[in-house]
Amino acid sequence: MPKSFLSILDLDRNEAHALVRRAHEMKRTDYRSDLLAGKTVVMIFEKASTRTRVSFEVGIRHLGGTPLLMTPAESQLGRNEPLRDTARVLSRYCVGLVVRTFGQEKLDELVKWGSVPVVNALTNEFHPCQVMSDMLSMYERTPDFEGLKVAWVGDGNNMAHSYMNAAVHFPFELVIAAPEGYDPDPAILDNARRLGARVSVTRDPREACRGAHYVNTDVWASMGQEQEQKKREKAFADFQVNDELMALAAPDAKFLHCLPAHRGEEVSESVLEGPQSIIFDQAENRLHMQKAILEWVFTA
């Protein structure tokens, strides 16, 4: 069975920490290799992307490979061909699939029917590559993770789910502040806690941010939720990360956002562009972590 990366829990604790250290070393040395020389990695993107697409394309090239992008507009994706057929055909052409899609079950089907590794570049349930990149951003500043408090303010979405999974392997406390009706999936939360994650959920963003070393948020309406924008604006009105919230965090606290950001909605302009924001370091780290993940997947 090929080694796939569908969620952070596909890693054990040692592998998760080793990936962060490896990505840090790749960044330090501007790493290149011929690991994927002469090989093609197919990127199936059913959702639009900037950082994920570019970082994976560049990362594949840095490892000597050739990326090939597939979208629904340019292929049989989303038409009449069963996914199991796509999985078996693409497995004959390429060495791996990087997939950005909707339901996690699509990745499971690609793994079941295909014979090459699958990397989760985002689903509705998880965004593991982004959160592992965030672990790199935190490691650069607080390398042991001990005693850290991480605040997640906003929707209990795929990012929140992957942060809960990360808290299984990295020893930080995670406090999620979400309005009623927007909590993380209880099954994912229960599983993370069962595996040792220190995660709590509150309705008060001030409680989450008080003393936090990292304050994190995401857009209120993600791709596919645009029709809920007005409803979500009302529900999340008190959950904007602004100067008032950041003042409650630790004096050296950093602000994180996976981007794109909606200035004036989930985060104020003053925080996003302020001295505590590390969003562009965070975005750059996508490249280095994608390379580390690809190396892990394609190294026996």
Tab-separated table of C-alpha atoms in Angstrom, residues 26-285:
chain	number	residue	atom	x	y	z
A	26	MET	CA	14.943	22.585	3.523
A	27	LYS	CA	14.109	26.247	4.031
A	28	ARG	CA	17.544	26.999	5.485
A	29	THR	CA	19.361	25.395	2.557
A	30	ASP	CA	16.939	26.294	-0.271
A	31	TYR	CA	16.782	22.548	-0.857
A	32	ARG	CA	16.717	20.837	-4.268
A	33	SER	CA	16.887	17.152	-5.185
A	34	ASP	CA	16.258	14.663	-7.991
A	35	LEU	CA	13.872	12.520	-5.912
A	36	LEU	CA	11.122	12.906	-8.530
A	37	ALA	CA	13.347	13.193	-11.593
A	38	GLY	CA	11.555	11.922	-14.684
A	39	LYS	CA	8.313	11.514	-12.738
A	40	THR	CA	4.931	13.279	-12.927
A	41	VAL	CA	2.690	14.200	-10.008
A	42	VAL	CA	-0.927	14.914	-10.984
A	43	MET	CA	-2.605	17.759	-9.086
A	44	ILE	CA	-6.400	17.367	-9.007
A	45	PHE	CA	-7.849	20.725	-7.986
A	46	GLU	CA	-11.643	20.882	-7.767
A	47	LYS	CA	-11.334	24.046	-5.654
A	48	ALA	CA	-9.532	27.207	-6.715
A	49	SER	CA	-6.179	27.943	-5.105
A	50	THR	CA	-3.216	30.308	-5.046
A	51	ARG	CA	-0.804	29.270	-2.265
A	52	THR	CA	-1.567	25.546	-2.343
A	53	ARG	CA	-1.282	25.243	-6.102
A	54	VAL	CA	1.865	27.336	-6.507
A	55	SER	CA	3.668	25.873	-3.493
A	56	PHE	CA	3.001	22.315	-4.645
A	57	GLU	CA	3.934	23.026	-8.263
A	58	VAL	CA	7.182	24.717	-7.253
A	59	GLY	CA	7.874	22.089	-4.594
A	60	ILE	CA	7.455	19.224	-7.081
A	61	ARG	CA	9.867	20.975	-9.467
A	62	HIS	CA	12.371	21.551	-6.640
A	63	LEU	CA	12.356	17.774	-6.146
A	64	GLY	CA	13.013	17.217	-9.842
A	65	GLY	CA	9.484	16.233	-10.863
A	66	THR	CA	6.843	17.539	-13.238
A	67	PRO	CA	3.470	18.738	-11.903
A	68	LEU	CA	0.357	18.298	-14.075
A	69	LEU	CA	-2.772	20.225	-13.094
A	70	MET	CA	-6.271	18.811	-13.613
A	71	THR	CA	-9.437	20.840	-13.004
A	72	PRO	CA	-13.105	19.978	-13.672
A	73	ALA	CA	-13.136	22.438	-16.582
A	74	GLU	CA	-10.343	20.620	-18.376
A	75	SER	CA	-11.053	16.941	-17.655
A	76	GLN	CA	-13.700	14.327	-16.860
A	77	LEU	CA	-13.592	15.295	-13.177
A	78	GLY	CA	-17.086	15.979	-11.943
A	79	ARG	CA	-18.668	14.541	-15.076
A	80	ASN	CA	-19.831	10.995	-15.697
A	81	GLU	CA	-16.637	9.008	-15.111
A	82	PRO	CA	-16.618	7.251	-11.726
A	83	LEU	CA	-13.812	8.358	-9.412
A	84	ARG	CA	-12.644	4.756	-9.101
A	85	ASP	CA	-11.944	4.730	-12.841
A	86	THR	CA	-10.039	8.017	-12.645
A	87	ALA	CA	-7.939	6.605	-9.788
A	88	ARG	CA	-6.977	3.490	-11.728
A	89	VAL	CA	-6.202	5.345	-14.952
A	90	LEU	CA	-4.102	8.087	-13.339
A	91	SER	CA	-2.154	5.479	-11.374
A	92	ARG	CA	-0.881	4.186	-14.740
A	93	TYR	CA	0.374	7.666	-15.734
A	94	CYS	CA	1.895	9.250	-12.640
A	95	VAL	CA	3.636	8.517	-9.341
A	96	GLY	CA	1.224	10.391	-7.073
A	97	LEU	CA	-1.854	12.579	-6.691
A	98	VAL	CA	-2.156	15.905	-4.873
A	99	VAL	CA	-5.876	16.523	-4.408
A	100	ARG	CA	-7.830	19.641	-3.390
A	101	THR	CA	-11.506	18.730	-3.271
A	102	PHE	CA	-14.713	18.741	-1.249
A	103	GLY	CA	-15.508	15.618	0.784
A	104	GLN	CA	-12.761	13.573	2.455
A	105	GLU	CA	-14.482	10.462	1.093
A	106	LYS	CA	-13.157	11.324	-2.379
A	107	LEU	CA	-9.604	10.922	-1.114
A	108	ASP	CA	-10.518	7.636	0.515
A	109	GLU	CA	-11.883	6.374	-2.802
A	110	LEU	CA	-8.769	7.471	-4.685
A	111	VAL	CA	-6.617	5.596	-2.177
A	112	LYS	CA	-8.857	2.504	-2.333
A	113	TRP	CA	-8.884	2.230	-6.122
A	114	GLY	CA	-5.564	3.781	-7.077
A	115	SER	CA	-2.064	2.432	-6.619
A	116	VAL	CA	-0.109	5.661	-6.020
A	117	PRO	CA	0.201	7.957	-2.970
A	118	VAL	CA	-2.464	10.622	-2.387
A	119	VAL	CA	-1.764	13.928	-0.629
A	120	ASN	CA	-4.622	15.956	0.843
A	121	ALA	CA	-4.222	19.527	-0.402
A	122	LEU	CA	-7.564	20.463	1.264
A	123	THR	CA	-10.964	18.919	1.873
A	124	ASN	CA	-14.035	20.135	3.706
A	125	GLU	CA	-12.876	18.107	6.706
A	126	PHE	CA	-9.123	18.736	6.891
A	127	HIS	CA	-6.319	21.026	5.682
A	128	PRO	CA	-3.268	19.113	6.956
A	129	CYS	CA	-0.585	20.630	4.720
A	130	GLN	CA	-1.508	24.148	5.827
A	131	VAL	CA	-1.509	23.265	9.513
A	132	MET	CA	1.792	21.391	9.270
A	133	SER	CA	3.165	24.555	7.647
A	134	ASP	CA	1.821	26.487	10.618
A	135	MET	CA	3.685	24.104	12.909
A	136	LEU	CA	6.851	25.098	11.029
A	137	SER	CA	6.018	28.797	11.538
A	138	MET	CA	5.601	28.157	15.266
A	139	TYR	CA	8.727	25.988	15.466
A	140	GLU	CA	10.821	28.844	14.051
A	141	ARG	CA	9.838	30.976	17.051
A	142	THR	CA	9.053	28.514	19.851
A	143	PRO	CA	10.761	25.248	18.880
A	144	ASP	CA	9.743	23.039	21.798
A	145	PHE	CA	5.970	23.912	21.714
A	146	GLU	CA	5.831	23.302	25.464
A	147	GLY	CA	3.658	25.666	27.451
A	148	LEU	CA	2.146	27.277	24.370
A	149	LYS	CA	-1.468	28.340	24.112
A	150	VAL	CA	-2.954	28.551	20.628
A	151	ALA	CA	-6.250	30.352	20.070
A	152	TRP	CA	-8.506	29.511	17.151
A	153	VAL	CA	-11.157	32.222	16.686
A	154	GLY	CA	-14.038	31.610	14.289
A	155	ASP	CA	-15.466	28.682	12.383
A	156	GLY	CA	-14.855	25.128	13.589
A	157	ASN	CA	-13.857	24.227	10.050
A	158	ASN	CA	-11.233	22.081	8.308
A	159	MET	CA	-8.459	24.261	9.707
A	160	ALA	CA	-9.776	23.863	13.255
A	161	HIS	CA	-10.014	20.103	12.706
A	162	SER	CA	-6.405	19.889	11.547
A	163	TYR	CA	-5.272	22.047	14.467
A	164	MET	CA	-6.972	19.572	16.803
A	165	ASN	CA	-5.104	16.736	15.092
A	166	ALA	CA	-1.838	18.680	15.360
A	167	ALA	CA	-2.449	19.061	19.102
A	168	VAL	CA	-2.273	15.271	19.343
A	169	HIS	CA	1.390	15.371	18.299
A	170	PHE	CA	2.570	18.818	19.438
A	171	PRO	CA	2.281	19.761	23.132
A	172	PHE	CA	0.337	23.012	22.927
A	173	GLU	CA	-3.019	23.870	24.455
A	174	LEU	CA	-5.668	24.678	21.842
A	175	VAL	CA	-8.688	26.836	22.685
A	176	ILE	CA	-11.325	27.170	19.975
A	177	ALA	CA	-13.756	30.088	20.178
A	178	ALA	CA	-16.726	29.521	17.883
A	179	PRO	CA	-20.293	30.824	17.866
A	180	GLU	CA	-23.139	28.427	18.555
A	181	GLY	CA	-23.834	26.229	15.547
A	182	TYR	CA	-20.265	26.490	14.216
A	183	ASP	CA	-18.394	24.162	16.547
A	184	PRO	CA	-15.879	21.676	15.175
A	185	ASP	CA	-17.115	18.202	14.314
A	186	PRO	CA	-17.692	16.463	17.681
A	187	ALA	CA	-16.367	13.122	16.393
A	188	ILE	CA	-13.071	14.719	15.296
A	189	LEU	CA	-12.865	16.626	18.587
A	190	ASP	CA	-13.544	13.510	20.669
A	191	ASN	CA	-10.952	11.517	18.735
A	192	ALA	CA	-8.283	14.200	19.188
A	193	ARG	CA	-8.967	14.335	22.921
A	194	ARG	CA	-8.890	10.539	23.159
A	195	LEU	CA	-5.446	10.618	21.549
A	196	GLY	CA	-4.177	13.150	24.059
A	197	ALA	CA	-4.855	16.595	22.572
A	198	ARG	CA	-5.577	19.395	25.033
A	199	VAL	CA	-8.498	21.088	23.293
A	200	SER	CA	-11.345	23.166	24.691
A	201	VAL	CA	-14.218	24.989	23.009
A	202	THR	CA	-15.696	28.271	24.189
A	203	ARG	CA	-18.205	30.849	22.992
A	204	ASP	CA	-15.959	33.680	24.203
A	205	PRO	CA	-13.117	34.792	21.897
A	206	ARG	CA	-11.638	36.805	24.777
A	207	GLU	CA	-11.227	33.609	26.804
A	208	ALA	CA	-9.496	31.937	23.870
A	209	CYS	CA	-7.097	34.820	23.274
A	210	ARG	CA	-6.243	35.588	26.880
A	211	GLY	CA	-2.573	34.699	27.317
A	212	ALA	CA	-2.376	33.006	23.904
A	213	HIS	CA	1.000	32.833	22.163
A	214	TYR	CA	-0.568	32.361	18.727
A	215	VAL	CA	-3.927	33.720	17.584
A	216	ASN	CA	-5.342	32.143	14.455
A	217	THR	CA	-8.443	32.689	12.350
A	218	ASP	CA	-9.925	32.027	8.914
A	219	VAL	CA	-12.607	33.485	6.669
A	220	TRP	CA	-16.148	33.250	7.963
A	221	ALA	CA	-17.517	31.740	4.740
A	222	SER	CA	-15.223	29.299	2.949
A	223	MET	CA	-15.466	28.112	-0.643
A	224	GLY	CA	-18.881	26.560	-1.188
A	225	GLN	CA	-20.461	28.572	1.651
A	226	GLU	CA	-20.871	31.878	-0.195
A	227	GLN	CA	-24.660	31.669	0.005
A	228	GLU	CA	-24.320	31.718	3.805
A	229	GLN	CA	-22.267	34.935	3.865
A	230	LYS	CA	-24.899	37.232	5.412
A	231	LYS	CA	-25.979	34.639	7.961
A	232	ARG	CA	-22.370	34.010	8.930
A	233	GLU	CA	-21.546	37.715	9.180
A	234	LYS	CA	-24.259	38.008	11.812
A	235	ALA	CA	-23.187	34.880	13.707
A	236	PHE	CA	-19.487	35.842	13.728
A	237	ALA	CA	-19.896	39.574	14.373
A	238	ASP	CA	-18.218	39.338	17.800
A	239	PHE	CA	-15.423	37.053	16.581
A	240	GLN	CA	-13.252	39.487	14.650
A	241	VAL	CA	-9.570	39.328	15.613
A	242	ASN	CA	-8.752	42.978	16.265
A	243	ASP	CA	-6.459	45.061	18.427
A	244	GLU	CA	-8.699	44.549	21.459
A	245	LEU	CA	-8.414	40.768	21.237
A	246	MET	CA	-4.701	40.805	20.485
A	247	ALA	CA	-4.137	42.990	23.558
A	248	LEU	CA	-5.377	40.062	25.672
A	249	ALA	CA	-2.815	37.687	24.190
A	250	ALA	CA	0.741	37.220	25.434
A	251	PRO	CA	2.963	40.290	24.868
A	252	ASP	CA	4.945	38.511	22.150
A	253	ALA	CA	1.913	36.802	20.585
A	254	LYS	CA	1.813	36.251	16.832
A	255	PHE	CA	-1.147	36.393	14.486
A	256	LEU	CA	-1.718	33.649	11.917
A	257	HIS	CA	-4.092	33.406	8.946
A	258	CYS	CA	-4.024	30.807	6.168
A	259	LEU	CA	-5.141	33.400	3.593
A	260	PRO	CA	-6.881	34.742	1.637
A	261	ALA	CA	-8.106	37.176	4.295
A	262	HIS	CA	-11.174	39.377	4.262
A	263	ARG	CA	-9.935	42.563	5.882
A	264	GLY	CA	-12.548	44.089	8.152
A	265	GLU	CA	-14.384	40.795	8.594
A	266	GLU	CA	-12.587	38.005	10.468
A	267	VAL	CA	-9.536	40.230	11.059
A	268	SER	CA	-8.965	43.952	11.248
A	269	GLU	CA	-6.580	45.676	8.867
A	270	SER	CA	-4.490	46.854	11.824
A	271	VAL	CA	-3.853	43.286	13.026
A	272	LEU	CA	-3.328	41.767	9.595
A	273	GLU	CA	-0.732	44.396	8.651
A	274	GLY	CA	0.581	44.924	12.175
A	275	PRO	CA	3.875	43.911	13.800
A	276	GLN	CA	2.412	40.745	15.370
A	277	SER	CA	1.303	39.342	12.025
A	278	ILE	CA	3.462	36.583	10.525
A	279	ILE	CA	1.079	35.718	7.682
A	280	PHE	CA	3.629	36.049	4.869
A	281	ASP	CA	6.255	33.963	6.660
A	282	GLN	CA	3.431	31.494	7.206
A	283	ALA	CA	2.532	31.554	3.504
A	284	GLU	CA	6.156	31.054	2.440
A	285	ASN	CA	6.398	28.044	4.707
